[in-house]
Coordinates of C-alpha atoms (C1' of nucleotides) in Angstrom, one line a residue:
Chain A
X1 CA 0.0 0.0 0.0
X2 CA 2.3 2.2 1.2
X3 CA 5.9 3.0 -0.4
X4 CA 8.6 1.6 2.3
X5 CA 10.6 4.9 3.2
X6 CA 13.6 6.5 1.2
X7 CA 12.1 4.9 -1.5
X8 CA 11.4 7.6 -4.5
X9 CA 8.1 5.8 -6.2
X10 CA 5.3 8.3 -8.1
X11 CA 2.3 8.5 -5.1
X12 CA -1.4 8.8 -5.1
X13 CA -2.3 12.0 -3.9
X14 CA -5.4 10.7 -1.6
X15 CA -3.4 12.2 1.9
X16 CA -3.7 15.8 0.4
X17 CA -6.8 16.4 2.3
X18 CA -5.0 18.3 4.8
X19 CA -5.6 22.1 5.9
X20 CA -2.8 22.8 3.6
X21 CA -4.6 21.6 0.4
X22 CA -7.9 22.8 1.5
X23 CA -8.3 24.9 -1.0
X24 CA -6.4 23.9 -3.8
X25 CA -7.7 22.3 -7.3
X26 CA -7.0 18.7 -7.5
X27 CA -4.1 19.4 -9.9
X28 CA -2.2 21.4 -8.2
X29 CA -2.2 18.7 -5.6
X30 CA -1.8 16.1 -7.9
X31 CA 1.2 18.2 -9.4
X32 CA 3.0 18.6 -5.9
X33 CA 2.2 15.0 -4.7
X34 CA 4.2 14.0 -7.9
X35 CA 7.4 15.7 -6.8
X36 CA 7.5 14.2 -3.5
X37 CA 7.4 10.7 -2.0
X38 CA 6.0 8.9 1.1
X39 CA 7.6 7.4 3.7
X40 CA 7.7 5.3 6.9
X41 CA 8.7 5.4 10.3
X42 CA 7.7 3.3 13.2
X43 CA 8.1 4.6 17.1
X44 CA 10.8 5.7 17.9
X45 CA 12.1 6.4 15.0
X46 CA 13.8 9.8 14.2
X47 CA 12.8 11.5 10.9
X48 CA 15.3 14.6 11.5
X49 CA 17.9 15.7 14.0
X50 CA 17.8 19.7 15.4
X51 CA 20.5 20.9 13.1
X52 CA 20.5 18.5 10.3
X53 CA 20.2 20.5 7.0
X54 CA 16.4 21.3 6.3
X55 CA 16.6 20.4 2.6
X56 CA 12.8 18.8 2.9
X57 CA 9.8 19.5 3.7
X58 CA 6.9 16.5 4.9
X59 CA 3.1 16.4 5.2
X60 CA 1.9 13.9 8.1
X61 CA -0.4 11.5 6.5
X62 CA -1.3 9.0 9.5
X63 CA 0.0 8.7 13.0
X64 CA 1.6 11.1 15.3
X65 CA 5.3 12.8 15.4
X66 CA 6.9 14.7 18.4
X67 CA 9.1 17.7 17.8
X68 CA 11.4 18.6 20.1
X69 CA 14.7 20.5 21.6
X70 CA 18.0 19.8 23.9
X71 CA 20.2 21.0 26.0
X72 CA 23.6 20.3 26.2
X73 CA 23.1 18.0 29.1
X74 CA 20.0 16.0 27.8
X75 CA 16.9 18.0 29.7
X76 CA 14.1 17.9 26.6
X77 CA 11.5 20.1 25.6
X78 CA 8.7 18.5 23.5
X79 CA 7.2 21.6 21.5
X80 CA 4.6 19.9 20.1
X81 CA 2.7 16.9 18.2
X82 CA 1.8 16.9 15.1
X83 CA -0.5 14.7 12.8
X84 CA -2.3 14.4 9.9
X85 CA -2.4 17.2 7.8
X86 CA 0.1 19.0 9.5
X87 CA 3.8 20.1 7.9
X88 CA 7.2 20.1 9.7
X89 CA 10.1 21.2 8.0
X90 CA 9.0 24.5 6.4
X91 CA 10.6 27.2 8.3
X92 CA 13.2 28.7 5.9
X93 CA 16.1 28.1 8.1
X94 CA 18.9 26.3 6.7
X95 CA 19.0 23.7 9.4
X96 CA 16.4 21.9 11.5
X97 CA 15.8 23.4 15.3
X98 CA 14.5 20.9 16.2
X99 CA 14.4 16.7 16.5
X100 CA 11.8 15.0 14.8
X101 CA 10.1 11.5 16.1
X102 CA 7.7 8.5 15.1
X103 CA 5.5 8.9 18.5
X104 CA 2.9 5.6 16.9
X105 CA 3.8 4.3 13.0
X106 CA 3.8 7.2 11.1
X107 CA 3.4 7.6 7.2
X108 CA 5.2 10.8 5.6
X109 CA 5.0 12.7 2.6
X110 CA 8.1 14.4 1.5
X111 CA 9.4 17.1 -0.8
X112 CA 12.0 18.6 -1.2
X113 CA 12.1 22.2 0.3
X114 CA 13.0 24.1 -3.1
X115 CA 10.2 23.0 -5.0
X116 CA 7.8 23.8 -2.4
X117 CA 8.7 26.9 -2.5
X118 CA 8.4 26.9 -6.7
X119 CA 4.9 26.2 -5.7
X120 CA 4.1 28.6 -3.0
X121 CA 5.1 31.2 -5.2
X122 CA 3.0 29.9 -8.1
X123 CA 0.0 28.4 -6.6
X124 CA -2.4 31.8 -5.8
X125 CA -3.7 31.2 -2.3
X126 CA -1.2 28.9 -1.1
X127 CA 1.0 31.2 1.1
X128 CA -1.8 32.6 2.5
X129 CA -3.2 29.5 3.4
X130 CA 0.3 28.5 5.1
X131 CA -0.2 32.2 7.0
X132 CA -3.3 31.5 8.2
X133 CA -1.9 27.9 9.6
X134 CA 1.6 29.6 11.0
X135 CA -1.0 31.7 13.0
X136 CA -2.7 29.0 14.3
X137 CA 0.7 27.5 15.5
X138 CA 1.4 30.7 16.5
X139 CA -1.4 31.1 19.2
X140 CA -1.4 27.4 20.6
X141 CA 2.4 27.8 21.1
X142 CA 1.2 30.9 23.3
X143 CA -1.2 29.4 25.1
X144 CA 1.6 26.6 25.7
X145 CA 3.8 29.3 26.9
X146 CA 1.2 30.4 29.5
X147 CA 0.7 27.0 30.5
X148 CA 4.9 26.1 30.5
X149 CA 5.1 29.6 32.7
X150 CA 2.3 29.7 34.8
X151 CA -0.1 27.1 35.3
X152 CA 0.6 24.1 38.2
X153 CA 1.4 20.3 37.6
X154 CA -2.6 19.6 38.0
X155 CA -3.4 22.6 35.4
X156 CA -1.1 21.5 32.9
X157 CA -2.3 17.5 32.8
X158 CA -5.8 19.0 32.7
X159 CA -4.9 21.4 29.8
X160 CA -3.1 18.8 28.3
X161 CA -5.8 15.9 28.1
X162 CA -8.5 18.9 27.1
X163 CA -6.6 19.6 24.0
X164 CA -6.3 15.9 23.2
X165 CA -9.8 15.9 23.8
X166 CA -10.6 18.7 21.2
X167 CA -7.6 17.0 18.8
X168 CA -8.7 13.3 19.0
X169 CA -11.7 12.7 20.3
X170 CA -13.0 9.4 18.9
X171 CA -16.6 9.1 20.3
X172 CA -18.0 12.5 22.1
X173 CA -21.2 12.1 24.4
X174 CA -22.3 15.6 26.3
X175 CA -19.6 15.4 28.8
X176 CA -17.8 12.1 27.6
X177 CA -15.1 11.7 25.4
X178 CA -13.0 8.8 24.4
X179 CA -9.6 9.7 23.5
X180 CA -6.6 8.5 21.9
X181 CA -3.5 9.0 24.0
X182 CA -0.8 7.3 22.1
X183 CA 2.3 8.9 23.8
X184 CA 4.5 8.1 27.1
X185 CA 4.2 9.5 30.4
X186 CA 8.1 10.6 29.6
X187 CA 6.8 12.6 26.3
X188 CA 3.5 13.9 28.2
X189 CA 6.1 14.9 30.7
X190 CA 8.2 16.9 28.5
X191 CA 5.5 18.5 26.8
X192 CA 4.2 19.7 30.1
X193 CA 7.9 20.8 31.8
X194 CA 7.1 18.3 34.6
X195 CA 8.5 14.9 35.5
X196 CA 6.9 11.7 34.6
X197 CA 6.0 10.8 38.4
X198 CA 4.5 13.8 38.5
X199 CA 2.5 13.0 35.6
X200 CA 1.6 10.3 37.1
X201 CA 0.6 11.0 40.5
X202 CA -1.7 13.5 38.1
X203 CA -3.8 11.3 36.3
X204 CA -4.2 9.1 39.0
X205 CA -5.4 11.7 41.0
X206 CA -8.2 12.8 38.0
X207 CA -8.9 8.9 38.2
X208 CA -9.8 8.7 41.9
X209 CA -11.6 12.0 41.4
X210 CA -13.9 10.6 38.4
X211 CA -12.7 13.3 36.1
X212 CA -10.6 10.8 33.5
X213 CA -11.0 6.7 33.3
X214 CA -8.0 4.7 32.2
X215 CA -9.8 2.7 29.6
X216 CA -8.8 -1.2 29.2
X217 CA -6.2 -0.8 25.7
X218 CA -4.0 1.1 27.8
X219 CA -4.2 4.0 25.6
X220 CA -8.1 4.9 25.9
X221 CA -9.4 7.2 28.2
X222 CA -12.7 8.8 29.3
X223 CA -13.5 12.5 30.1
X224 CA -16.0 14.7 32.3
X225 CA -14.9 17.8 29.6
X226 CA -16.4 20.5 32.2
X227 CA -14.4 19.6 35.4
X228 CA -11.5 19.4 33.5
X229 CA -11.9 22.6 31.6
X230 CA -12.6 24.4 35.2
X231 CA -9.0 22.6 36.2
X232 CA -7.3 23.6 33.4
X233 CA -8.1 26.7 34.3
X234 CA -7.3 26.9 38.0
X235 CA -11.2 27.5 38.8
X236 CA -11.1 24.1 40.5
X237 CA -8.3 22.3 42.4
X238 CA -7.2 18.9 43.8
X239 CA -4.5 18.3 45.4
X240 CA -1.6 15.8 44.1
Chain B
X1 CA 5.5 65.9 15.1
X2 CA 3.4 62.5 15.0
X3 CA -0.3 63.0 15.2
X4 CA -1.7 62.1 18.6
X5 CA -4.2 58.6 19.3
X6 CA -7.1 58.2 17.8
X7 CA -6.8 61.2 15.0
X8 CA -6.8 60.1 11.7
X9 CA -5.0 62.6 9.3
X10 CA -2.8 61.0 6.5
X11 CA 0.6 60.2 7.8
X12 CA 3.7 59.7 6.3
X13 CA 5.2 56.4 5.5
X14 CA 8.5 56.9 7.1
X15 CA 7.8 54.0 9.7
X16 CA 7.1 51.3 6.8
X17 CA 11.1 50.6 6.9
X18 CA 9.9 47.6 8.7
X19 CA 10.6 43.3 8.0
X20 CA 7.2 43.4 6.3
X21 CA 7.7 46.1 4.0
X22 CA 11.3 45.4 3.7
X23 CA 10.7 44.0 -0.1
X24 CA 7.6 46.6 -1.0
X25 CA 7.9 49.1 -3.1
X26 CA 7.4 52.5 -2.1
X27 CA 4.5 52.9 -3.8
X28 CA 2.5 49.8 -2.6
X29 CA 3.5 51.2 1.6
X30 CA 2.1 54.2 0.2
X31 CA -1.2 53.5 -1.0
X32 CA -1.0 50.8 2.8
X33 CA 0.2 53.9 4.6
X34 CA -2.4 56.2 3.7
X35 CA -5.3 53.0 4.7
X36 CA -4.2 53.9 8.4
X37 CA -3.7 56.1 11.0
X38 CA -0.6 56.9 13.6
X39 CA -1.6 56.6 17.7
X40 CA 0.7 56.8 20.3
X41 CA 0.8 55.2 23.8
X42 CA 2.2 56.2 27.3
X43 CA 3.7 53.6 29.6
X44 CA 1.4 50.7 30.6
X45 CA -1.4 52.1 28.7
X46 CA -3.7 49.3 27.5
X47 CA -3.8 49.0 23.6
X48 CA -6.0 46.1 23.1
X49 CA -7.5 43.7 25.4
X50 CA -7.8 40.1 25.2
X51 CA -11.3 39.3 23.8
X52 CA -11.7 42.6 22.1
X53 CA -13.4 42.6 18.2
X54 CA -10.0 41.8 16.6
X55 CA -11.0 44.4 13.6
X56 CA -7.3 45.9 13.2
X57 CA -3.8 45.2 12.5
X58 CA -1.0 47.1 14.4
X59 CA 2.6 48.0 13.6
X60 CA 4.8 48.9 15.8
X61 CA 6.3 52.6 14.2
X62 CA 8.6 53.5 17.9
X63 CA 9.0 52.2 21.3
X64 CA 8.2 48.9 23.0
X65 CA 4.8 46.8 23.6
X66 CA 4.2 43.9 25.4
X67 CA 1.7 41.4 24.9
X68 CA 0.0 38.8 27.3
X69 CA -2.4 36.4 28.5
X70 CA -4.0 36.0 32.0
X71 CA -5.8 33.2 34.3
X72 CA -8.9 33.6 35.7
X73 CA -7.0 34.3 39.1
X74 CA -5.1 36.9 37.8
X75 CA -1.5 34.8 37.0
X76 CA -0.2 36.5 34.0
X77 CA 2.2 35.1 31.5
X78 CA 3.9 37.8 28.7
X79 CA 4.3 35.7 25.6
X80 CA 6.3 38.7 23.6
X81 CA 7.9 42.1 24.1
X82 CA 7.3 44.0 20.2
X83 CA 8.9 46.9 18.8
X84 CA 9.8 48.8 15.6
X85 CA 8.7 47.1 12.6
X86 CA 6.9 44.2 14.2
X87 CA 3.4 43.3 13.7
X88 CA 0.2 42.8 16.3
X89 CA -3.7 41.8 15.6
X90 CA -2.5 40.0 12.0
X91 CA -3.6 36.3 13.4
X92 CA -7.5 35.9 12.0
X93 CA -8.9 35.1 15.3
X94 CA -12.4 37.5 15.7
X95 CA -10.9 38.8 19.0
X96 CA -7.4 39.2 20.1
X97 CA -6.1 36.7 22.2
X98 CA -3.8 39.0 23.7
X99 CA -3.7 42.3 25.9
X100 CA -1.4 44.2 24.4
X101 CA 0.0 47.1 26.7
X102 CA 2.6 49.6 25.9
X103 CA 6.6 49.4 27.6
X104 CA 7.6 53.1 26.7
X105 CA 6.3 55.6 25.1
X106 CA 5.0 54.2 22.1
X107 CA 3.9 55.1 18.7
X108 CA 2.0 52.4 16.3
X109 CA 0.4 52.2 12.8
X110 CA -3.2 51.1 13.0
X111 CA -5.1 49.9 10.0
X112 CA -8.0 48.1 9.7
X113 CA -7.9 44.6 9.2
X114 CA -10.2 44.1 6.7
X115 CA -8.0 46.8 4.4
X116 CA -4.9 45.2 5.4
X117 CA -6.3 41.8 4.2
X118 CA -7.3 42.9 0.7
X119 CA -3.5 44.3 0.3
X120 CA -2.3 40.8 1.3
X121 CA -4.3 39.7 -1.8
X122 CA -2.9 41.8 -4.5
X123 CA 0.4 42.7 -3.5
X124 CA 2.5 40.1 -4.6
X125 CA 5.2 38.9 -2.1
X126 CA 3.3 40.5 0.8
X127 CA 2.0 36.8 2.2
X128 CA 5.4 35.5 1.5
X129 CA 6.7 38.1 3.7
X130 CA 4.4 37.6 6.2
X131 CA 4.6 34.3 6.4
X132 CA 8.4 34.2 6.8
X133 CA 7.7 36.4 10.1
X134 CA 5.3 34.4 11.2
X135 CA 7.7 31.2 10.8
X136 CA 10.2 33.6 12.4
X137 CA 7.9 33.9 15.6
X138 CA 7.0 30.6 15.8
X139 CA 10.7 29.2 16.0
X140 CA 11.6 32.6 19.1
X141 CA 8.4 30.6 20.9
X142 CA 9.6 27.5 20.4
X143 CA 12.9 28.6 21.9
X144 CA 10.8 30.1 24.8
X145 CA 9.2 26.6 25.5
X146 CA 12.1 25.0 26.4
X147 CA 13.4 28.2 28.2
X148 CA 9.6 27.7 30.4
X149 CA 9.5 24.1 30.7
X150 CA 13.4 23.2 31.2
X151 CA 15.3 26.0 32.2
X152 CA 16.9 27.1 35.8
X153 CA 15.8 30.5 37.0
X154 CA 19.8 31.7 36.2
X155 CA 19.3 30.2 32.7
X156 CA 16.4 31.7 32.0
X157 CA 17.5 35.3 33.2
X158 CA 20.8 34.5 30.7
X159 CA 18.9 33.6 27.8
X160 CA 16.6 37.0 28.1
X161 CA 19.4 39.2 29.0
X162 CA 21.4 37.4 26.0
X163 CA 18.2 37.9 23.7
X164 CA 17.8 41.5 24.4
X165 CA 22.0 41.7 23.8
X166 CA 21.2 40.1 20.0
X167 CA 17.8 42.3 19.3
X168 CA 18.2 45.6 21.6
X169 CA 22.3 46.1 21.6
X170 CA 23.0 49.9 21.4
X171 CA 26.7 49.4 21.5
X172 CA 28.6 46.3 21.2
X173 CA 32.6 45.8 21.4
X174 CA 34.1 42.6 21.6
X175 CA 32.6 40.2 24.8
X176 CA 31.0 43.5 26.1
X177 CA 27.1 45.1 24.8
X178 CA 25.6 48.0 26.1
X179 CA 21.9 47.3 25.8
X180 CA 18.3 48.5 26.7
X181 CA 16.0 47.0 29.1
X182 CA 12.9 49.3 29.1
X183 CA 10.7 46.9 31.2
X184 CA 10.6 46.5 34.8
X185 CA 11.1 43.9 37.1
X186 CA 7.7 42.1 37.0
X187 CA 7.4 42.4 33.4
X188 CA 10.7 40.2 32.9
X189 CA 9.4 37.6 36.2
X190 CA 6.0 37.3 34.0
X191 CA 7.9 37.0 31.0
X192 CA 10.2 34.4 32.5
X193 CA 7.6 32.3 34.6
X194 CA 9.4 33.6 37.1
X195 CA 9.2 36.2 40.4
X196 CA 10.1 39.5 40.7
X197 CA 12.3 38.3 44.0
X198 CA 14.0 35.4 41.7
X199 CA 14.1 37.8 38.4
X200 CA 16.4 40.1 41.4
X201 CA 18.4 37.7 43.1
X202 CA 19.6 36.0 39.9
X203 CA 20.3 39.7 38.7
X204 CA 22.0 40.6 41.6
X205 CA 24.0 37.3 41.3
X206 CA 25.1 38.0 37.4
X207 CA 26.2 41.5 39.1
X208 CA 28.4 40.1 41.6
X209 CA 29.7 37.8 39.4
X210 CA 30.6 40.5 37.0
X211 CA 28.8 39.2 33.6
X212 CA 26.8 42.3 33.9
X213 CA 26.8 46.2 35.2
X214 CA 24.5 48.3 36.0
X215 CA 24.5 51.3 34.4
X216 CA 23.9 54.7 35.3
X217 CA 20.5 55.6 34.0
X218 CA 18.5 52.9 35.8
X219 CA 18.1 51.1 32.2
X220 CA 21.3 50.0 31.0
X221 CA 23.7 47.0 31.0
X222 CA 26.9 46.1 30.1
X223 CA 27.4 42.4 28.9
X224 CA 30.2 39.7 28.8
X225 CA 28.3 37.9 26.2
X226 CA 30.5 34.3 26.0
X227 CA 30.0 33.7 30.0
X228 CA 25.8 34.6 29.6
X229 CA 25.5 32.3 26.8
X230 CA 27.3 29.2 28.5
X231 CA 25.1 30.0 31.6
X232 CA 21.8 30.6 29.6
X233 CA 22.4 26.8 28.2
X234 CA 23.1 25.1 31.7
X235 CA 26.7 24.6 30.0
X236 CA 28.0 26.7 33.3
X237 CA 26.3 27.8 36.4
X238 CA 26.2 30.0 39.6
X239 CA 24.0 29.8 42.9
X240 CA 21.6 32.5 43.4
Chain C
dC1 C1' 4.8 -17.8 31.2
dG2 C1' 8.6 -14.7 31.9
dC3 C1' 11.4 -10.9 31.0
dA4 C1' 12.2 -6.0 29.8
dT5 C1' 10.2 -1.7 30.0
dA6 C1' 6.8 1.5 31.5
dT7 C1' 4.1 3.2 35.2
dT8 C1' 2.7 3.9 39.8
dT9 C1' 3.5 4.9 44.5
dG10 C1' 6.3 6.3 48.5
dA11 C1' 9.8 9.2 51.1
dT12 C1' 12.7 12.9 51.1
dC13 C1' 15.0 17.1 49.2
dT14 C1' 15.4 21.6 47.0
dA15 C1' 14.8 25.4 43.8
dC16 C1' 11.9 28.7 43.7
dC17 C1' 7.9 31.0 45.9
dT18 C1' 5.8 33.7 49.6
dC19 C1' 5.8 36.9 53.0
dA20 C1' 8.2 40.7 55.2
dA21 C1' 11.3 44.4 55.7
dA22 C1' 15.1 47.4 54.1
dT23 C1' 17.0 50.1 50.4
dT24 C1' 17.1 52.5 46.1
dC25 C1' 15.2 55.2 42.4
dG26 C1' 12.7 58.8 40.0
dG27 C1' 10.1 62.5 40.0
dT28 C1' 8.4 67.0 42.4
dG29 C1' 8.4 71.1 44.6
dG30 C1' 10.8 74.4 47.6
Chain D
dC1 C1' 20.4 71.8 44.0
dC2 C1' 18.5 69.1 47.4
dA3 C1' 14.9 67.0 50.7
dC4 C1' 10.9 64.3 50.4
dC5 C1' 7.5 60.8 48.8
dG6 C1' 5.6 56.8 46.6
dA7 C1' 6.9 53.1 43.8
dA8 C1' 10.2 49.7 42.3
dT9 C1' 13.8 46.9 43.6
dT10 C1' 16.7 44.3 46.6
dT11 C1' 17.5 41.4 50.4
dG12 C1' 16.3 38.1 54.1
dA13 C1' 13.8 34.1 56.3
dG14 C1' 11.0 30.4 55.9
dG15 C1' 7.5 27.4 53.3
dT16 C1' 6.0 24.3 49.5
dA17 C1' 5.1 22.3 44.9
dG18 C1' 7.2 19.5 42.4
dA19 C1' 11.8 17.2 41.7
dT20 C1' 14.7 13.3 42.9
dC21 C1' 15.7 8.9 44.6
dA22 C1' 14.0 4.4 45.5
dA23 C1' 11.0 0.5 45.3
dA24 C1' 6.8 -1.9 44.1
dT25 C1' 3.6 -3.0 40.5
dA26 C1' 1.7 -3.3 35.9
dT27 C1' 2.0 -4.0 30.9
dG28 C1' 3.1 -5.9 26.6
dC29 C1' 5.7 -8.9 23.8
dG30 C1' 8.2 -13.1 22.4

DNA sequence: CGCATATTTGATCTACCTCAAATTCGGTGG
DNA sequence: CCACCGAATTTGAGGTAGATCAAATATGCG
C-alpha cells in the first residue's frame, strides 16, 4: 500500500486532504504529490535531527510525530505533536531546530524544500493558506507558553488531556469523550515541563476524582470535559 | 511631530522601513500607509484587550509593547515584548487573544484589518513576507518553551538578557554590549515564569559575578556575552 | 509464562515561591 | 540643588510544589 521509506516511487495523492490543500484544485495537488514521496517510520524512529540541513519539507499522512529541543546536558522540551495534515520542515532556516520523532507508526509525505517553495510562489492562495496555519501554530504555542510559565502540575495535565480531547476525540457524548492517548508519560512529561512521576501522580489523581477513566487498551481514556476545563483553568483544584 | 491617538490625518510612511515592507515598493507602503492612522501610547497604557473585536492590524512605528495572557486568578504570562517594525492583531482570530500594553512611550500604525487583508491579496510577495515572520515567531516561541519548561531560574535570566544583547544592543565591542532594558522587574518575572524576587536575586547574582553592570541611567547594561550564553544553556552555572 | 520496560507509589529534598522588611530610584516642589 | 515621597527593587527568612531517589507494581511482547 504504502511506499517503504527513502524509496522515491510516483504517489497517489489521496493524503492531500489536509488544511494545507484545502483549497487547492486537485491538480495542483496532484502536481505537488508527484514531486514528492511517502515514507515510513515506526516509534521511535527519528525523521530529522535539530541541526540536520532542512533540505525537505513532509506532510503527516497518518500517526503522530513529536518535535522537540535539547540541552547540552539531555533536559528535553517537547514543543509539540503533530498529525495528519500537518507540515514540519517549512521554516526557511537552513537547518532543522529541532528533532523529529515516530511517537505511533507514522506515514510521511516528503518534498524537497526548493520546489515547495516553486509552488508557493505559483499556486495563488497557497501562502496565504500556510499564513493563516503559521498563526494557528502561533497562538497554541502561546497558550503553551502560558501553561509552561504559569499554570501548576494539575493545570497542565488537565490542559493537556483537554486539548487531546478537542484534537482526537473518537466518540463524544455531552460530557464524555473517548480519547486516543498514544504517547508516554516521559513525552507527556516533557510536553508539560514536569517529570513523569508527576504526571503520574496526576492522572491518578483525576482517576480517583472521576474526572478521567483509564480505559482497558492502555491508551483509551474517558473525560468529564467540564471539570477538567474548570482545572485547566485553575477555577477548581485537587491536590496531588 | 506625529499625530496624537485616535486622529486620523494621513501620515507619512516613514515608519514602513519595517521586515514586512522590507521587499515593498514605495508605492504599494504608500497606498497601505495612507489606509491607516498613527496613535501613540504612554507607559502601561492598554492598547488592546484580550477578547476585544479583533478588527485591526497594528505595527509597531517606535517604542516597545508587550503582549500577554492572563488566568482567571489573575496569574499572567507575557508571551512577547514588540517593537519597531513588528506586527500585532495580523492572526484571523475575531478577537485578540492578547492584551497588548505599551513598555515606553509608544507610537503604532493602526489599520484596519479588513484593508490590510485585501493588500495581502494583491500585492505580490506580501504573504510570502508575512509568512516568513510568522515562521520567524513561531521558532523565538519555540525557543521560549524549552526556556519555560526546562530551564533554571539563572538560565532563563541569561537567555533574556542574551536575547535583548542580539535584538536591543546599542553598543557592542568585543565580549561586552551596552543594551536597553525598558521593562521593569515584574514584566521580565512574567515574562520568565518567574518572580520578581528570583528575576532580582539571579540579577544581583550576574552583578556580583561581574557578567553584567548596572549602568547609570537605571536602564542600562553592560554584557560579557561568552559567560551569559554558557550559563543561559546550563553549560555553566552560579547559585543564586 | 517470563522478561524488559513503563508506570505507579512512597519518602525525602530543593529550587523557587511567599511573606516581610530594608533600600534605592525617579520625580516633584521648595 | 536638594529633601521628600511613593513606587520599584533588593535582600532576608521560611514554606512548599514539584523534583529526585527508590522501590513496588503493571504492561506488553516473544
Amino acid at each position: 500500500m504504502y511506499v517503504s521509506a527513502w524509496s522515491a516511487n510516483p504517489v497517489s495523492t489521496d493524503h492531500l486532504a489536509s488544511t494545507l490543500c484545502r483549497n487547492m484544485e486537485r491538480e495542483v495537488a496532484t502536481r505537488i504529490a508527484q514531486q514528492g514521496v511517502l515514507l515510513k517510520f515506526q516509534p521511535d524512529h527519528v525523521i530529522f535531527h535539530e541541526g540536520d540541513e532542512a533540505d525537505s519539507v513532509y506532510e503527516i499522512v497518518k500517526g503522530m510525530v513529536k518535535l522537540y529541543k535539547l540541552l547540552p546536558d539531555g533536559r528535553r522540551q517537547i514543543t509539540g505533536f503533530v498529525s495528519a495534515g500537518d507540515l514540519m520542515g517549512l521554516a526557511h532556516n537552513e537547518s532543522f531546530i529541532h528533532t523529529s520523532e515516530a511517537v505511533t507508526d507514522v506515514v510521511l509525505f516528503r518534498i524537497p524544500k526548493a520546489r515547495f517553495e516553486r509552488f508557493i510562489d505559483e499556486v495563488p492562495g497557497l501562502a496565504r493558506s500556510l499564513l493563516i496555519a503559521a498563526q494557528d501554530e502561533l497562538n497554541f504555542a502561546h497558550d503553551q507558553l502560558l501553561l509552561l510559565g504559569r499554570k501548576t502540575a494539575i493545570e497542565r495535565i488537565s490542559s493537556f488531556l483537554l486539548s487531546m480531547a478537542e484534537r482526537y476525540a473518537e466518540d463524544v457524548d455531552g460530557q464524555e469523550a473517548t480519547i486516543h492517548v498514544p504517547m508516554r508519560r516521559c513525552d507527556i512529561a516533557d510536553y508539560l515541563g514536569l517529570t513523569i512521576e508527576t504526571v503520574s501522580r496526576g492522572l491518578s489523581r483525576l482517576k480517583k476524582d472521576g474526572v478521567v477513566k483509564d480505559m482497558n487498551g492502555g491508551r483509551m481514556m474517558v473525560v468529564n470535559q467540564d471539570r477538567l476545563s474548570s482545572l485547566s483553568a485553575g477555577d477548581d483544584s485537587v491536590d496531588l
